[in-house]
Structure formats: C-alpha cells, structure tokens
Short mmCIF file of C-alpha atoms in Angstrom, two decimals:
data_model
loop_
_atom_site.label_atom_id
_atom_site.label_comp_id
_atom_site.label_asym_id
_atom_site.label_seq_id
_atom_site.Cartn_x
_atom_site.Cartn_y
_atom_site.Cartn_z
CA MET A 1 21.37 13.22 18.35
CA GLU A 2 18.12 11.76 19.58
CA PHE A 3 14.89 12.55 17.81
CA SER A 4 12.79 15.46 18.96
CA PRO A 5 9.60 16.55 17.17
CA ASP A 6 10.65 20.18 17.54
CA ARG A 7 13.99 19.79 15.70
CA PRO A 8 13.81 18.79 12.02
CA ALA A 9 15.89 15.72 11.43
CA PHE A 10 16.52 12.91 8.97
CA PHE A 11 17.64 9.39 9.77
CA VAL A 12 20.54 7.34 8.41
CA ASN A 13 20.76 4.19 10.46
CA PRO A 14 21.58 4.28 13.35
CA ASP A 15 21.68 8.10 13.70
CA TYR A 16 19.32 11.09 13.53
CA ARG A 17 20.99 14.03 11.81
CA PRO A 18 19.87 17.70 11.96
CA MET A 19 18.45 19.18 8.78
CA ALA A 20 19.63 22.42 7.25
CA GLY A 21 16.47 23.46 5.42
CA GLY A 22 13.74 25.85 6.51
CA GLN A 23 11.23 24.53 9.02
CA LYS A 24 7.59 23.75 8.31
CA PRO A 25 5.16 23.46 11.26
CA VAL A 26 3.19 20.28 11.75
CA ILE A 27 -0.43 21.12 12.66
CA ASP A 28 -2.82 18.91 14.67
CA PRO A 29 -5.96 18.50 12.46
CA ALA A 30 -8.16 18.18 15.54
CA THR A 31 -6.96 21.25 17.53
CA LEU A 32 -4.99 23.22 14.88
CA GLU A 33 -2.15 23.43 17.41
CA THR A 34 1.48 23.02 16.40
CA VAL A 35 2.82 19.53 17.05
CA GLY A 36 6.41 19.99 15.87
CA ALA A 37 8.45 20.93 12.83
CA ILE A 38 9.78 19.21 9.71
CA ALA A 39 11.99 20.17 6.80
CA SER A 40 12.61 18.91 3.28
CA ALA A 41 15.77 17.04 2.54
CA SER A 42 18.43 19.03 0.73
CA ASP A 43 20.50 17.67 -2.14
CA GLY A 44 23.36 17.11 0.31
CA GLU A 45 21.16 15.19 2.74
CA ILE A 46 19.77 13.00 -0.06
CA ASP A 47 23.33 12.36 -1.22
CA ALA A 48 24.40 11.36 2.29
CA ALA A 49 21.56 8.87 2.62
CA LEU A 50 22.16 7.37 -0.83
CA THR A 51 25.91 7.12 -0.27
CA ALA A 52 25.35 5.27 3.00
CA ALA A 53 22.68 3.00 1.43
CA THR A 54 24.89 2.09 -1.50
CA ARG A 55 27.77 1.20 0.79
CA ALA A 56 25.56 -0.82 3.16
CA GLN A 57 23.82 -2.70 0.33
CA ALA A 58 27.09 -3.86 -1.16
CA ALA A 59 27.74 -5.88 1.99
CA TRP A 60 24.09 -6.74 2.77
CA LYS A 61 23.51 -8.49 -0.57
CA LYS A 62 26.48 -10.80 0.14
CA LEU A 63 25.03 -12.05 3.43
CA ASP A 64 23.71 -15.59 3.45
CA ALA A 65 19.94 -15.98 3.82
CA LYS A 66 20.22 -17.27 7.37
CA SER A 67 22.24 -14.27 8.58
CA ARG A 68 19.90 -11.82 6.80
CA ALA A 69 16.93 -13.54 8.44
CA LYS A 70 18.58 -13.14 11.84
CA HIS A 71 18.83 -9.40 11.30
CA LEU A 72 15.15 -9.16 10.31
CA HIS A 73 14.11 -11.16 13.35
CA ALA A 74 16.12 -8.71 15.44
CA VAL A 75 14.00 -5.87 13.96
CA ALA A 76 10.90 -7.83 14.91
CA ASN A 77 12.25 -8.29 18.41
CA ALA A 78 12.85 -4.56 18.69
CA ILE A 79 9.30 -3.83 17.63
CA GLU A 80 7.89 -6.24 20.19
CA ALA A 81 10.03 -4.81 22.98
CA ALA A 82 9.56 -1.09 22.31
CA ASP A 83 7.32 1.41 24.03
CA PHE A 84 5.51 3.19 21.20
CA THR A 85 3.43 5.55 23.31
CA ARG A 86 5.11 8.69 22.00
CA CYS A 87 5.12 7.45 18.44
CA ALA A 88 1.36 6.65 18.60
CA GLU A 89 0.58 10.01 20.19
CA LEU A 90 2.57 11.81 17.50
CA MET A 91 0.58 9.95 14.79
CA VAL A 92 -2.70 10.94 16.40
CA ARG A 93 -1.65 14.58 16.68
CA GLU A 94 -0.24 14.61 13.12
CA MET A 95 -3.18 13.11 11.23
CA GLY A 96 -6.04 12.54 13.64
CA LYS A 97 -6.16 8.75 13.89
CA PRO A 98 -7.79 7.42 17.12
CA TYR A 99 -5.12 6.32 19.54
CA PRO A 100 -6.14 2.60 19.70
CA GLU A 101 -5.73 2.42 15.90
CA ALA A 102 -2.40 4.26 16.01
CA ILE A 103 -0.86 2.08 18.71
CA GLY A 104 -2.24 -1.05 17.07
CA GLU A 105 -0.72 -0.17 13.73
CA ILE A 106 2.65 0.74 15.19
CA ALA A 107 3.04 -2.18 17.52
CA ASN A 108 1.84 -4.95 15.22
CA CYS A 109 4.41 -4.84 12.49
CA ALA A 110 6.78 -7.53 13.83
CA PRO A 111 5.06 -10.45 11.97
CA ILE A 112 5.83 -9.01 8.51
CA PHE A 113 9.54 -8.96 9.25
CA ARG A 114 9.41 -12.53 10.47
CA TYR A 115 7.35 -13.65 7.46
CA TYR A 116 9.74 -12.21 4.92
CA ALA A 117 12.83 -13.33 6.86
CA GLU A 118 11.69 -16.89 6.44
CA MET A 119 10.22 -16.45 2.96
CA ALA A 120 13.61 -15.31 1.64
CA ARG A 121 15.33 -18.25 3.35
CA ASP A 122 12.89 -20.73 1.88
CA GLU A 123 12.72 -19.60 -1.72
CA ALA A 124 15.61 -18.06 -3.70
CA GLY A 125 15.19 -19.53 -7.18
CA LYS A 126 13.87 -22.32 -9.32
CA VAL A 127 15.43 -25.34 -10.96
CA ALA A 128 13.88 -25.94 -14.38
CA GLY A 129 13.46 -29.12 -16.35
CA THR A 130 16.52 -29.12 -18.63
CA THR A 131 16.27 -28.47 -22.35
CA GLN A 132 19.50 -30.34 -22.99
CA ALA A 133 20.98 -33.46 -21.39
CA GLY A 134 23.89 -32.80 -19.03
CA SER A 135 22.89 -29.16 -18.48
CA PHE A 136 21.94 -27.67 -15.12
CA GLN A 137 19.36 -24.88 -15.81
CA TYR A 138 17.92 -22.68 -13.11
CA ALA A 139 16.75 -19.17 -12.15
CA ARG A 140 18.14 -17.27 -9.22
CA TYR A 141 16.84 -14.11 -7.59
CA GLU A 142 19.00 -11.14 -6.73
CA PRO A 143 18.31 -7.71 -5.20
CA TYR A 144 17.96 -4.57 -7.25
CA GLY A 145 20.14 -2.42 -5.05
CA VAL A 146 18.54 0.56 -3.27
CA SER A 147 14.75 0.79 -3.04
CA VAL A 148 12.72 3.95 -2.46
CA HIS A 149 9.55 3.83 -0.33
CA ILE A 150 7.13 6.74 -0.81
CA MET A 151 4.57 6.43 1.95
CA PRO A 152 0.99 7.65 2.58
CA TYR A 153 -0.34 9.32 5.72
CA ASN A 154 -3.17 6.93 6.57
CA PHE A 155 -1.11 3.88 7.57
CA PRO A 156 2.42 5.34 7.52
CA ILE A 157 4.10 2.63 9.62
CA LEU A 158 2.24 -0.51 8.60
CA LEU A 159 2.51 0.07 4.84
CA MET A 160 6.15 1.10 5.24
CA CYS A 161 6.91 -2.15 7.01
CA TRP A 162 5.11 -4.20 4.31
CA THR A 163 7.50 -3.03 1.57
CA VAL A 164 10.62 -2.36 3.65
CA ALA A 165 10.56 -5.87 5.15
CA ALA A 166 10.24 -7.44 1.72
CA SER A 167 12.96 -5.27 0.21
CA LEU A 168 15.41 -5.92 3.06
CA ALA A 169 14.69 -9.66 2.81
CA ALA A 170 15.45 -9.54 -0.89
CA GLY A 171 18.87 -7.96 -0.19
CA ASN A 172 18.21 -4.27 -0.84
CA ALA A 173 18.91 -1.13 1.16
CA CYS A 174 15.86 1.09 1.81
CA VAL A 175 15.32 4.85 1.67
CA ILE A 176 11.94 5.91 3.09
CA LYS A 177 10.22 9.12 2.07
CA PRO A 178 7.40 9.57 4.62
CA ALA A 179 4.20 11.44 4.01
CA GLU A 180 4.58 15.01 5.11
CA ALA A 181 1.51 14.62 7.34
CA THR A 182 3.08 11.71 9.30
CA THR A 183 6.81 12.51 9.16
CA LEU A 184 7.22 12.86 12.94
CA SER A 185 5.77 9.44 13.84
CA THR A 186 7.69 7.80 11.01
CA LEU A 187 10.97 9.29 12.17
CA ASP A 188 10.25 8.24 15.77
CA TYR A 189 9.73 4.66 14.60
CA MET A 190 13.14 4.46 12.95
CA THR A 191 14.82 3.31 16.15
CA VAL A 192 13.56 -0.24 15.49
CA PHE A 193 16.09 -0.48 12.64
CA ARG A 194 19.15 0.31 14.73
CA SER A 195 20.24 -3.33 14.96
CA LEU A 196 20.67 -3.41 11.17
CA PRO A 197 24.01 -2.55 9.46
CA GLU A 198 24.93 1.09 9.32
CA GLY A 199 23.23 3.02 6.53
CA LEU A 200 20.96 0.17 5.41
CA VAL A 201 17.75 2.07 6.26
CA SER A 202 17.23 5.82 5.88
CA CYS A 203 14.32 8.19 6.30
CA LEU A 204 14.34 11.44 4.28
CA PRO A 205 11.53 13.90 5.02
CA GLY A 206 10.19 16.09 2.23
CA GLY A 207 7.44 16.54 -0.32
CA ALA A 208 7.06 15.80 -4.00
CA ALA A 209 10.47 17.26 -4.89
CA THR A 210 12.22 14.86 -2.52
CA ALA A 211 10.34 11.92 -4.02
CA GLN A 212 11.17 13.06 -7.57
CA ALA A 213 14.88 13.38 -6.68
CA LEU A 214 14.98 9.87 -5.20
CA ILE A 215 13.22 8.34 -8.21
CA ALA A 216 15.45 10.17 -10.66
CA SER A 217 18.70 9.19 -8.95
CA ASP A 218 20.94 6.67 -10.66
CA ARG A 219 21.67 5.26 -7.19
CA THR A 220 18.09 3.98 -6.64
CA HIS A 221 16.84 0.95 -8.44
CA ALA A 222 13.20 0.17 -7.40
CA VAL A 223 10.29 2.18 -6.09
CA ALA A 224 7.30 1.42 -3.85
CA PHE A 225 4.54 4.02 -3.75
CA THR A 226 1.17 4.31 -2.00
CA GLY A 227 -0.99 7.38 -2.58
CA SER A 228 -3.40 8.98 -4.98
CA VAL A 229 -4.06 7.84 -8.58
CA ALA A 230 -2.61 11.09 -9.99
CA ALA A 231 0.58 10.82 -8.00
CA GLY A 232 0.79 7.09 -8.72
CA LYS A 233 0.61 7.77 -12.47
CA ALA A 234 3.38 10.37 -12.14
CA VAL A 235 5.60 7.90 -10.27
CA ALA A 236 4.92 5.19 -12.87
CA VAL A 237 5.85 7.52 -15.71
CA ALA A 238 9.02 8.66 -13.92
CA CYS A 239 10.03 5.05 -13.28
CA ALA A 240 9.22 3.98 -16.85
CA GLU A 241 11.46 6.72 -18.27
CA ARG A 242 14.32 5.18 -16.30
CA MET A 243 13.30 1.51 -16.81
CA LYS A 244 13.02 1.36 -13.00
CA PRO A 245 10.59 -1.22 -11.56
CA CYS A 246 7.84 0.07 -9.29
CA VAL A 247 4.99 -1.19 -7.11
CA ILE A 248 2.11 1.28 -7.01
CA GLU A 249 -0.95 1.19 -4.80
CA ALA A 250 -3.05 4.08 -5.95
CA GLY A 251 -6.27 3.92 -3.96
CA GLY A 252 -9.77 3.44 -5.20
CA SER A 253 -13.50 3.80 -4.65
CA ASP A 254 -14.40 0.38 -3.36
CA PRO A 255 -17.90 -1.09 -3.85
CA LEU A 256 -19.83 -2.92 -1.16
CA ILE A 257 -22.79 -5.10 -2.20
CA ILE A 258 -25.69 -5.93 0.14
CA SER A 259 -27.43 -8.97 -1.28
CA GLN A 260 -31.05 -9.90 -0.53
CA HIS A 261 -29.43 -12.86 1.26
CA ALA A 262 -27.26 -10.68 3.45
CA PRO A 263 -27.24 -11.14 7.24
CA LEU A 264 -28.45 -7.57 7.79
CA ASP A 265 -27.31 -7.11 11.40
CA VAL A 266 -23.82 -8.31 10.49
CA ALA A 267 -23.84 -6.35 7.23
CA ALA A 268 -24.82 -3.08 8.94
CA ALA A 269 -22.13 -3.44 11.61
CA GLY A 270 -19.48 -4.44 9.08
CA SER A 271 -20.47 -1.56 6.80
CA VAL A 272 -19.88 0.98 9.58
CA THR A 273 -16.26 -0.14 9.86
CA ALA A 274 -15.84 -0.58 6.07
CA ALA A 275 -17.08 2.96 5.36
CA PHE A 276 -15.94 4.94 8.39
CA HIS A 277 -12.74 3.30 9.70
CA LEU A 278 -10.11 6.03 10.03
CA THR A 279 -12.76 8.57 9.05
CA GLY A 280 -13.01 6.91 5.65
CA GLN A 281 -9.36 7.63 4.90
CA VAL A 282 -8.48 4.05 3.95
CA CYS A 283 -7.64 3.08 0.38
CA THR A 284 -9.95 0.10 0.69
CA SER A 285 -12.80 2.00 2.37
CA ALA A 286 -16.23 1.04 1.10
CA GLU A 287 -17.44 4.19 -0.68
CA ARG A 288 -20.00 2.90 -3.22
CA PHE A 289 -22.81 0.77 -1.76
CA PHE A 290 -25.11 -1.27 -3.95
CA VAL A 291 -28.07 -2.50 -1.96
CA VAL A 292 -30.64 -4.85 -3.45
CA ASP A 293 -34.14 -3.37 -3.43
CA ALA A 294 -35.67 -6.16 -1.35
CA VAL A 295 -33.53 -5.27 1.71
CA HIS A 296 -32.66 -1.66 0.98
CA ASP A 297 -34.87 0.13 3.52
CA ARG A 298 -34.20 -2.27 6.36
CA PHE A 299 -30.43 -2.17 5.75
CA VAL A 300 -30.40 1.65 5.65
CA ASP A 301 -32.27 1.82 8.98
CA LEU A 302 -29.84 -0.55 10.66
CA PHE A 303 -26.77 1.06 9.09
CA ALA A 304 -27.89 4.53 10.14
CA ALA A 305 -28.64 3.52 13.71
CA LYS A 306 -25.15 1.99 14.15
CA THR A 307 -23.52 5.00 12.45
CA GLN A 308 -25.28 7.46 14.77
CA ALA A 309 -23.72 5.70 17.75
CA LEU A 310 -20.18 6.61 16.62
CA ARG A 311 -18.27 9.11 18.72
CA ILE A 312 -16.64 12.09 17.04
CA GLY A 313 -13.63 13.85 18.55
CA ASN A 314 -9.91 14.14 19.16
CA GLY A 315 -8.15 10.83 18.55
CA LEU A 316 -6.58 11.08 22.00
CA ASP A 317 -10.09 10.88 23.56
CA ARG A 318 -12.57 8.00 23.43
CA THR A 319 -13.63 8.29 19.87
CA GLU A 320 -14.08 6.36 16.64
CA ILE A 321 -14.28 9.32 14.23
CA GLY A 322 -11.36 11.70 14.25
CA PRO A 323 -10.72 14.70 11.98
CA LEU A 324 -9.78 14.44 8.35
CA VAL A 325 -6.13 14.99 7.76
CA SER A 326 -6.41 18.52 6.38
CA GLU A 327 -8.71 21.34 5.36
CA ALA A 328 -8.32 20.36 1.68
CA ALA A 329 -9.31 16.76 2.44
CA ARG A 330 -12.50 17.93 4.16
CA ALA A 331 -13.25 20.42 1.39
CA LYS A 332 -13.18 17.60 -1.15
CA VAL A 333 -15.62 15.50 0.91
CA MET A 334 -17.95 18.45 1.32
CA ARG A 335 -17.87 19.19 -2.41
CA LEU A 336 -18.84 15.62 -3.32
CA VAL A 337 -21.57 15.36 -0.69
CA ASP A 338 -23.06 18.78 -1.59
CA ASP A 339 -23.03 17.88 -5.29
CA ALA A 340 -24.86 14.59 -4.61
CA VAL A 341 -27.50 16.32 -2.51
CA ARG A 342 -28.06 18.99 -5.16
CA ASN A 343 -28.59 16.18 -7.67
CA GLY A 344 -31.20 14.34 -5.67
CA ALA A 345 -29.41 12.34 -2.98
CA ARG A 346 -30.53 12.55 0.65
CA ALA A 347 -28.30 12.59 3.73
CA VAL A 348 -29.79 10.03 6.14
CA THR A 349 -27.01 10.79 8.63
CA GLY A 350 -24.37 13.46 8.69
CA GLY A 351 -23.76 15.65 5.68
CA ARG A 352 -22.35 18.45 7.79
CA ILE A 353 -19.57 19.67 10.06
CA PRO A 354 -20.46 18.52 13.60
CA PRO A 355 -21.69 21.58 15.59
CA ALA A 356 -19.67 20.57 18.62
CA HIS A 357 -16.41 20.41 16.63
CA ASN A 358 -15.98 23.74 14.84
CA THR A 359 -12.23 23.68 15.42
CA GLY A 360 -10.30 21.20 13.34
CA TRP A 361 -11.20 19.33 10.17
CA PHE A 362 -14.10 17.23 11.42
CA TYR A 363 -17.02 15.95 9.33
CA GLU A 364 -19.89 13.78 10.49
CA PRO A 365 -20.07 10.18 9.21
CA THR A 366 -22.52 10.48 6.36
CA ILE A 367 -24.92 8.04 4.68
CA LEU A 368 -26.43 9.16 1.34
CA THR A 369 -29.40 7.41 -0.22
CA GLY A 370 -30.91 8.05 -3.65
CA VAL A 371 -27.45 8.11 -5.17
CA THR A 372 -27.19 7.41 -8.91
CA PRO A 373 -24.18 5.95 -10.74
CA ASP A 374 -23.55 9.14 -12.68
CA MET A 375 -22.94 11.31 -9.62
CA ALA A 376 -19.44 12.61 -8.91
CA ILE A 377 -19.34 10.92 -5.56
CA VAL A 378 -19.58 7.58 -7.35
CA ARG A 379 -17.11 8.40 -10.14
CA GLU A 380 -14.38 9.88 -7.87
CA GLU A 381 -12.53 8.70 -4.80
CA CYS A 382 -14.03 10.52 -1.84
CA PHE A 383 -11.55 9.40 0.85
CA GLY A 384 -13.77 10.57 3.68
CA PRO A 385 -16.52 9.34 6.03
CA VAL A 386 -19.22 8.94 3.36
CA ALA A 387 -21.26 5.90 2.28
CA ALA A 388 -23.06 6.55 -1.03
CA ILE A 389 -25.93 4.10 -1.43
CA CYS A 390 -27.40 3.09 -4.79
CA ARG A 391 -30.56 1.02 -4.78
CA VAL A 392 -30.34 -1.88 -7.30
CA LYS A 393 -32.92 -4.43 -8.44
CA ASP A 394 -30.81 -7.54 -8.02
CA PHE A 395 -27.38 -9.07 -7.50
CA ASP A 396 -26.46 -8.98 -11.19
CA GLU A 397 -27.08 -5.21 -11.40
CA ALA A 398 -25.03 -4.72 -8.24
CA ILE A 399 -22.06 -6.57 -9.82
CA ARG A 400 -22.40 -4.66 -13.09
CA LEU A 401 -22.45 -1.24 -11.36
CA ALA A 402 -19.67 -2.20 -8.94
CA ASN A 403 -17.42 -2.93 -11.97
CA ASP A 404 -18.44 0.29 -13.72
CA SER A 405 -15.50 2.25 -12.28
CA PRO A 406 -12.00 3.24 -13.25
CA PHE A 407 -10.86 1.85 -9.93
CA GLY A 408 -10.36 -1.77 -8.92
CA LEU A 409 -8.66 -2.05 -5.53
CA GLY A 410 -11.04 -4.01 -3.31
CA ALA A 411 -14.70 -5.01 -3.26
CA SER A 412 -16.96 -6.39 -0.52
CA VAL A 413 -20.10 -8.44 -0.44
CA PHE A 414 -22.47 -9.45 2.34
CA THR A 415 -24.44 -12.58 1.54
CA THR A 416 -25.28 -16.04 2.96
CA ASP A 417 -25.73 -17.47 -0.52
CA LEU A 418 -22.71 -19.55 -1.42
CA ALA A 419 -23.37 -19.21 -5.16
CA GLU A 420 -23.38 -15.38 -4.82
CA ALA A 421 -20.15 -15.48 -2.77
CA HIS A 422 -18.38 -17.49 -5.51
CA GLU A 423 -19.88 -15.34 -8.29
CA ALA A 424 -18.63 -12.20 -6.58
CA ALA A 425 -15.13 -13.64 -6.20
CA GLU A 426 -15.14 -14.50 -9.89
CA ARG A 427 -16.89 -11.50 -11.45
CA LEU A 428 -15.79 -8.49 -9.41
CA GLU A 429 -13.04 -6.53 -11.14
CA ALA A 430 -10.79 -5.88 -8.15
CA GLY A 431 -7.51 -7.02 -6.76
CA MET A 432 -9.16 -8.15 -3.48
CA VAL A 433 -12.66 -9.46 -2.68
CA TRP A 434 -14.09 -9.77 0.81
CA VAL A 435 -17.25 -11.75 1.60
CA ASN A 436 -18.84 -10.92 4.97
CA ASN A 437 -15.60 -9.51 6.41
CA PRO A 438 -14.25 -6.32 4.80
CA LEU A 439 -10.72 -4.84 4.97
CA ILE A 440 -8.92 -7.99 6.14
CA ASP A 441 -5.38 -8.59 4.86
CA ASN A 442 -2.96 -11.52 5.17
CA ASP A 443 0.85 -11.28 5.05
CA ALA A 444 0.89 -14.39 2.82
CA LEU A 445 -1.58 -13.08 0.20
CA PRO A 446 -0.97 -10.40 -2.47
CA PHE A 447 -2.36 -6.92 -1.76
CA GLY A 448 -2.99 -4.51 -4.64
CA GLY A 449 -5.44 -3.29 -7.25
CA TRP A 450 -6.61 -3.61 -10.84
CA LYS A 451 -7.16 -0.83 -13.39
CA ALA A 452 -6.26 2.65 -12.08
CA SER A 453 -5.79 1.30 -8.56
CA GLY A 454 -2.25 0.19 -9.09
CA LEU A 455 0.59 -1.87 -10.50
CA GLY A 456 2.25 -4.87 -8.90
CA ARG A 457 1.56 -6.34 -5.48
CA GLU A 458 2.61 -5.98 -1.88
CA LEU A 459 2.69 -8.93 0.60
CA GLY A 460 2.98 -12.62 -0.16
CA ARG A 461 5.45 -14.10 -2.57
CA GLN A 462 4.69 -11.39 -5.09
CA GLY A 463 5.60 -8.74 -2.54
CA LEU A 464 9.05 -10.28 -2.22
CA ASP A 465 9.47 -10.68 -5.99
CA ALA A 466 8.75 -6.93 -6.42
CA PHE A 467 12.14 -6.21 -4.90
CA ARG A 468 14.31 -8.81 -6.61
CA ARG A 469 15.17 -9.63 -10.20
CA SER A 470 15.66 -12.98 -11.80
CA LYS A 471 18.69 -14.31 -13.58
CA MET A 472 18.65 -17.41 -15.80
CA VAL A 473 21.74 -19.60 -15.33
CA ILE A 474 22.83 -22.48 -17.61
CA ILE A 475 25.73 -24.66 -16.49
CA ASP A 476 27.06 -27.55 -18.53
CA HIS A 477 29.37 -29.44 -16.19
CA LYS A 478 30.84 -31.51 -19.03
CA PRO A 479 31.91 -29.02 -21.71
CA GLU A 480 31.59 -30.36 -25.25
CA ILE A 481 31.14 -28.96 -28.73
CA GLN A 482 27.45 -28.69 -29.58
CA GLY A 483 26.07 -29.79 -32.90
CA TRP A 484 24.21 -26.52 -33.49
CA TRP A 485 27.30 -24.31 -33.14
CA TYR A 486 28.98 -22.62 -36.12
CA PRO A 487 29.95 -23.65 -38.73
CA TYR A 488 26.73 -25.31 -39.91
CA PRO A 489 27.11 -28.68 -41.66
CA ASP A 490 26.42 -28.54 -45.43
CA SER A 491 23.47 -30.85 -44.97
CA TRP A 492 21.64 -28.05 -43.17
CA PHE A 493 21.57 -25.84 -46.26
CA ARG A 494 19.04 -26.04 -49.07
CA ASP A 495 20.50 -27.59 -52.20
CA THR A 496 20.43 -24.84 -54.88
CA GLY A 497 22.05 -26.86 -57.69
CA GLY A 498 24.81 -24.26 -58.01
CA ARG A 499 22.28 -21.50 -58.76
CA LYS A 500 22.62 -18.17 -57.03
CA HIS A 501 19.88 -16.89 -54.71
CA VAL A 502 18.09 -13.92 -56.18
#
C-alpha cells in the first residue's frame, strides 16, 4: 500500500502496512481541524518490524564499508531528488511549524548521510603501540545490532536523520518511533529509505507504551532519544536496567548573555531567532537572558522592536510565529509567564493569547524584564516563545547565573571582546557554546548537553561511536610459549626457608 494520512500505517522497508489498532485523530494546532489518523503499534506489528530488522541487520553488518557507503549515498540521492511538498505540509498541519522551516528541514538531510557514509569508510578501528614484541594489537568497531530511535516533534526529520544515518553507517538496523504529534510527516518521509535492503529501516507509530516495548525487547541493542528531561531519565533508567547503551538529548533552558561589548543591533536580531524560532519550541532556544546593566535598556528597546515585527499565524501562511504544538504546551507557557508577572516581572511585549488568533494554540512572542533567578520561568524549561531577561551588573555575574541551572545543553554570548568570548567558551557549563551566532550546528562536531540535558553525543565522530562497540584484538603471528604463563618458575616465589605461611 501507499501511504495516506487518513489510513493508519506503519513502515517496514520498503512497504507501508495497515495497522490494526484503534485510530487517533491528528489535530492541526492552528485550526483545530483533523489532519489525518494514527494508531499505536500492536505487539504483532512490533514483532514484525523487529523480525525484519534482525534479519536485515545480519546481512547489513557483513557488507564492506564501500558497499554500505554506496547505499547511504543512494539515500542522500533520494532525498535530493524527492518532492517533499506533501511531507512539509503535513508537518505544518501536525505541529504548526512555518512552511519554509518545514521544507528546509525535510529537504536538507542528505549531507548527514554522505558524512557518515564516508566517516565509516575512513575510520573503523585503531592500531595501538604494542605491549609485546611480535604482537599485533588493535581495536575494531562493530555494530550493536538493532537501534531504536525515539523522536521529538520539533525537528522530527532532521534529528531522526542525525542518528539513523550514524547507526546505519555503523552497521545497525534502525527502528524509528516517531513523536505522536509528527507521525504523519515522519511516515511520509520513509520513502527515501526504499533503496536500502528490505527490513533495514522501520517506523512504528505509538506513544510511551510503544517506546517502552522497543527498549525492553531483547531484539534491540541501542537507543537514541530526544525529548523532555523526565522522559529522558525514564529512558536512561530502562536502558541501564538492561545494560543497553543510549544517547539522550533531554532539552534545556539555555542562557544568552548580552555583554556590555555586544554589537547591540546584531544581538537584538540574533536574540529574536534564538528565543522565538519555531515558537520557542527548540531544545536550544535561548530562554534565560542575562543582560549587563550598562546596555540593558538599549538592548531591550531594540529586541522589543524587532520582536513586534514578527508575524503570527498559520504556518502555511506568511508567518514566523506559528501555534504551539498543543493546548498543554501553551498552558505551561502561560503558567510560567503569569507566575513571573505576579512576582514582579513585566511583559514588554506579548504575555497573552493574540486577539486575532483565538482558534488554535497561539501565544504572542513575549519579552519579560525584571526577572529574578529564583522565578519558576528561570528554573524550568519553558519551551515556548518567551525571553526572560535578568539584569546583571557585569559579565562575571552573567556567567555565574547562566551556570546556576540544572540544565546544560547550549549557551550563547554576544560580545566583541575576544577575552570574553574565550572566557565564555571555557567557563559556561554547557555542551555547546555560541558566540555571536546562536543555534548553529555542524555535522562534524558533537551535539549534546551536560548535566540534566543529556547523555552521549549526536553528530561528529562521537555520534558514530554511539552506535558501535569496540573490540580489542591481540594477534601473535609467531606463536611461542610466554615466560609469564603457568607454571611460575621457582625464582618468582618468596623464599620461606621451609616455613609454612600463616
């Protein structure tokens, strides 16, 4: 069968298969209209995907690196050749993302498959300096088996490709559990994998129960997860109980520092994107702003002016700010903003549901000033279009308060002072630091967080290593009896003079 948003399906390469479970409607967060229907994978459907994955991986792991790379380049070719209009529109209607961002995410995943295709060809082990003459001693890397990919709704295709490309390159089969909110677009995207061997990639819709079943299965061997801290901890515990490796990206509450040496026009423009990109529903969104007193008022004026120019509306229209993904997501944002205002903060912009958008889960991009470090909006992850600004006396106080958080995903700084840029890179407690250009990533550099923001890394060499295990190998090509083998020579024992040891 071919995929249709109205007929719940799962995917086992190269086929879509109908699902037996009860249907759940997919609701457009901008219009509250029904977009399609999904279902949760049954035990039988999970078994079918894992059976196919196990069979496919047995052959895939035996392929030479050049042949495996050729397959991954074929996936990249399919991505570059495909028309993703329907996929992008589905993503917009499922979770509210503006269309240019949806089509950009979906269409620009080819490079990650090419990167890992060649990374796996270039580096498959290490020869060590020998500890014994005549011995060849090295480490080799091998796949785990079947990897599980539990995906978020904010970048459902891009983040899937980050870990799936690495896992396939390492020699694994992949089972994808999409976010419920972006199941339709994820399923629609699966056609790019049809050139791969049968059963090597699967997509199983469902909620937490499906994820739990996949993690618990003896036929899965590694897990990649992106989502909330609470869910990330649950995944880590479940994996630890089974000694199953996992990569966890668990979000954060990223700081952004505006130094007294900041280029304020650039800082204000960059802060708009850092705070409000995807309606603030980005793991690395700037949520906590620390602005040095000397430039605070001028920065706030510039930031507010640029924020007020943003267009709110349906992601299929000309807009930068779409709806939040759900009513619950908006309710959390409203709770945190209202709490801050009650405790002395002031909404310079926003702080309300836009009057022109009463239908759907819209919220105005909001700038709060007068925020203090003890407020809930600073201590929790907001995950919405809110910039909470704390006034600080100097750069040192900004660094200290930025680090005063259970999170540690990313951190940004705007400054023209080279010493401050280097100090920020050294002192900020985060897995990623951006100076004058927030939110950038690089396929060749590790992506991930410190503290509660995650375990392990995606992208780069570490992203590949997350899906393969090492094996130490010692080969002596001239077998001979070693002097340290049993039995030990008498000279090795302490002379006791015939006395017994007590």
